[in-house]
């Protein structure tokens, strides 16, 4: 156990060095995978296993000891028992057992003023009963359903988080990189309130209301993104969605102002961000470079050389390795791709090796290739 | 930073204004009150993220 403690410390130090602006001993490896990916790897029934806390815990341990990540790689973000109690329509289990997110509308366009007046109250009064049909009932029944669901949520996570910490120590891994999550105000408005198509119409029909709504939502998103244990090593995860689908002038007008304030206010509160920069943000790299120094950006797509040049001096870069290559490439092709990216992104530090997506489907990412690549990176990418 | 305000959220300062908190037990009352307010907030955010 003492040897594992030492390994954990060494791995923690890789991330601490990065966060404090030093070049670490080697490039750290942080792989992300949904718990259902591990279930497929283990050959268990994904539809059944998501109802079973003990199986989820077994999957967390299996991933910790198998995939050669420096951080425990499993993400457990969707809890079937909770969604079942609530009658969720926004997260439903598909035939493969994966939780899917249909395009739903939690808010109608005529309700902007109500949202702007009190976003948290509006969320409880209007949005939640539309996303969770068992909350669309009498006040007394709604309180009972909410209480049951929150109890289930607490029962699950009060075991999952300590279990992740325990297996991380057991296998000599670094501490987790994420303290909590929040969302950019415009993304929040789009994702579960107005939907992709709804917000696309709103920015033409009610532009001032959209701007006011983003400003009104901001304090709630800031609050969601700060925990007592937030730190440069335990960051606020922010998955970014809508910007690549916006015209640049709409990005400047609707998306950027409150997103920038969010990241700045989090950093000022000691909760630096870990952005998952979904899709291709090439048009917006100069904007990203304006964010507080040391923001971590996990990119999905883009030119690694351009990203390194534009944001890699000031910020920590990760991602960009095409996960799907692990599904179709040979082991050597996968390793060659890792070498190519490391040669571009690792010089000067500020780099964590990650794939460009969270692994969800086994056919997208051959586990043998994933393990071979992570082992190669740890050996090759020494400073 | 803007302080978070809502009719449905009671901050500790709101709580103190609305309740007669025993002076020599302020720390204990806060430690056994505010975490539950925060837990409901956290769960609410999980439902919409």
JSON list of C-alpha atoms in Angstrom, two decimals, chain A residues 77-78 82 86 91 118 120-121 124-125 132 146 150 153 157 181 183 188 192-193 222-223 227 265, chain B residues 1-9 34 36-49:
[
{"chain": "A", "resi": 77, "resn": "UNK", "atom": "CA", "xyz": [-23.16, 10.79, -14.83]},
{"chain": "A", "resi": 78, "resn": "UNK", "atom": "CA", "xyz": [-26.54, 9.21, -15.48]},
{"chain": "A", "resi": 82, "resn": "UNK", "atom": "CA", "xyz": [-33.21, 8.44, -10.22]},
{"chain": "A", "resi": 86, "resn": "UNK", "atom": "CA", "xyz": [-38.81, 11.07, -11.79]},
{"chain": "A", "resi": 91, "resn": "UNK", "atom": "CA", "xyz": [-32.79, 11.07, -20.35]},
{"chain": "A", "resi": 118, "resn": "UNK", "atom": "CA", "xyz": [-35.94, 34.10, -11.00]},
{"chain": "A", "resi": 120, "resn": "UNK", "atom": "CA", "xyz": [-34.03, 28.84, -9.99]},
{"chain": "A", "resi": 121, "resn": "UNK", "atom": "CA", "xyz": [-37.73, 29.26, -9.15]},
{"chain": "A", "resi": 124, "resn": "UNK", "atom": "CA", "xyz": [-38.58, 24.20, -10.26]},
{"chain": "A", "resi": 125, "resn": "UNK", "atom": "CA", "xyz": [-41.99, 25.58, -11.24]},
{"chain": "A", "resi": 132, "resn": "UNK", "atom": "CA", "xyz": [-39.62, 14.81, -15.46]},
{"chain": "A", "resi": 146, "resn": "UNK", "atom": "CA", "xyz": [-38.50, 14.95, -5.58]},
{"chain": "A", "resi": 150, "resn": "UNK", "atom": "CA", "xyz": [-32.90, 13.05, -4.22]},
{"chain": "A", "resi": 153, "resn": "UNK", "atom": "CA", "xyz": [-29.19, 10.32, -5.96]},
{"chain": "A", "resi": 157, "resn": "UNK", "atom": "CA", "xyz": [-23.14, 9.17, -5.20]},
{"chain": "A", "resi": 181, "resn": "UNK", "atom": "CA", "xyz": [-19.84, 20.73, -13.33]},
{"chain": "A", "resi": 183, "resn": "UNK", "atom": "CA", "xyz": [-22.70, 25.00, -18.07]},
{"chain": "A", "resi": 188, "resn": "UNK", "atom": "CA", "xyz": [-27.86, 26.00, -20.55]},
{"chain": "A", "resi": 192, "resn": "UNK", "atom": "CA", "xyz": [-32.71, 21.61, -21.61]},
{"chain": "A", "resi": 193, "resn": "UNK", "atom": "CA", "xyz": [-34.83, 24.76, -21.74]},
{"chain": "A", "resi": 222, "resn": "UNK", "atom": "CA", "xyz": [-21.39, 30.35, -11.13]},
{"chain": "A", "resi": 223, "resn": "UNK", "atom": "CA", "xyz": [-22.83, 28.94, -7.91]},
{"chain": "A", "resi": 227, "resn": "UNK", "atom": "CA", "xyz": [-17.43, 23.64, -4.30]},
{"chain": "A", "resi": 265, "resn": "UNK", "atom": "CA", "xyz": [-15.69, 34.37, -11.85]},
{"chain": "B", "resi": 1, "resn": "UNK", "atom": "CA", "xyz": [-19.42, 38.29, -8.17]},
{"chain": "B", "resi": 2, "resn": "UNK", "atom": "CA", "xyz": [-23.23, 38.55, -8.08]},
{"chain": "B", "resi": 3, "resn": "UNK", "atom": "CA", "xyz": [-24.69, 36.80, -5.03]},
{"chain": "B", "resi": 4, "resn": "UNK", "atom": "CA", "xyz": [-27.12, 34.06, -5.94]},
{"chain": "B", "resi": 5, "resn": "UNK", "atom": "CA", "xyz": [-30.69, 35.00, -5.04]},
{"chain": "B", "resi": 6, "resn": "UNK", "atom": "CA", "xyz": [-33.96, 33.17, -5.48]},
{"chain": "B", "resi": 7, "resn": "UNK", "atom": "CA", "xyz": [-37.31, 32.94, -3.80]},
{"chain": "B", "resi": 8, "resn": "UNK", "atom": "CA", "xyz": [-36.63, 29.19, -3.55]},
{"chain": "B", "resi": 9, "resn": "UNK", "atom": "CA", "xyz": [-33.10, 29.41, -2.12]},
{"chain": "B", "resi": 34, "resn": "UNK", "atom": "CA", "xyz": [-27.08, 25.21, 5.12]},
{"chain": "B", "resi": 36, "resn": "UNK", "atom": "CA", "xyz": [-29.27, 20.74, 3.13]},
{"chain": "B", "resi": 37, "resn": "UNK", "atom": "CA", "xyz": [-30.09, 23.90, 1.21]},
{"chain": "B", "resi": 38, "resn": "UNK", "atom": "CA", "xyz": [-26.93, 23.36, -0.83]},
{"chain": "B", "resi": 39, "resn": "UNK", "atom": "CA", "xyz": [-27.76, 19.68, -1.38]},
{"chain": "B", "resi": 40, "resn": "UNK", "atom": "CA", "xyz": [-31.13, 20.58, -2.91]},
{"chain": "B", "resi": 41, "resn": "UNK", "atom": "CA", "xyz": [-29.43, 23.16, -5.12]},
{"chain": "B", "resi": 42, "resn": "UNK", "atom": "CA", "xyz": [-26.80, 20.62, -6.24]},
{"chain": "B", "resi": 43, "resn": "UNK", "atom": "CA", "xyz": [-29.42, 17.99, -7.02]},
{"chain": "B", "resi": 44, "resn": "UNK", "atom": "CA", "xyz": [-31.52, 20.54, -8.94]},
{"chain": "B", "resi": 45, "resn": "UNK", "atom": "CA", "xyz": [-28.51, 21.41, -11.09]},
{"chain": "B", "resi": 46, "resn": "UNK", "atom": "CA", "xyz": [-27.84, 17.72, -11.77]},
{"chain": "B", "resi": 47, "resn": "UNK", "atom": "CA", "xyz": [-31.41, 17.41, -13.04]},
{"chain": "B", "resi": 48, "resn": "UNK", "atom": "CA", "xyz": [-30.87, 20.14, -15.65]},
{"chain": "B", "resi": 49, "resn": "UNK", "atom": "CA", "xyz": [-27.25, 19.41, -16.69]}
]
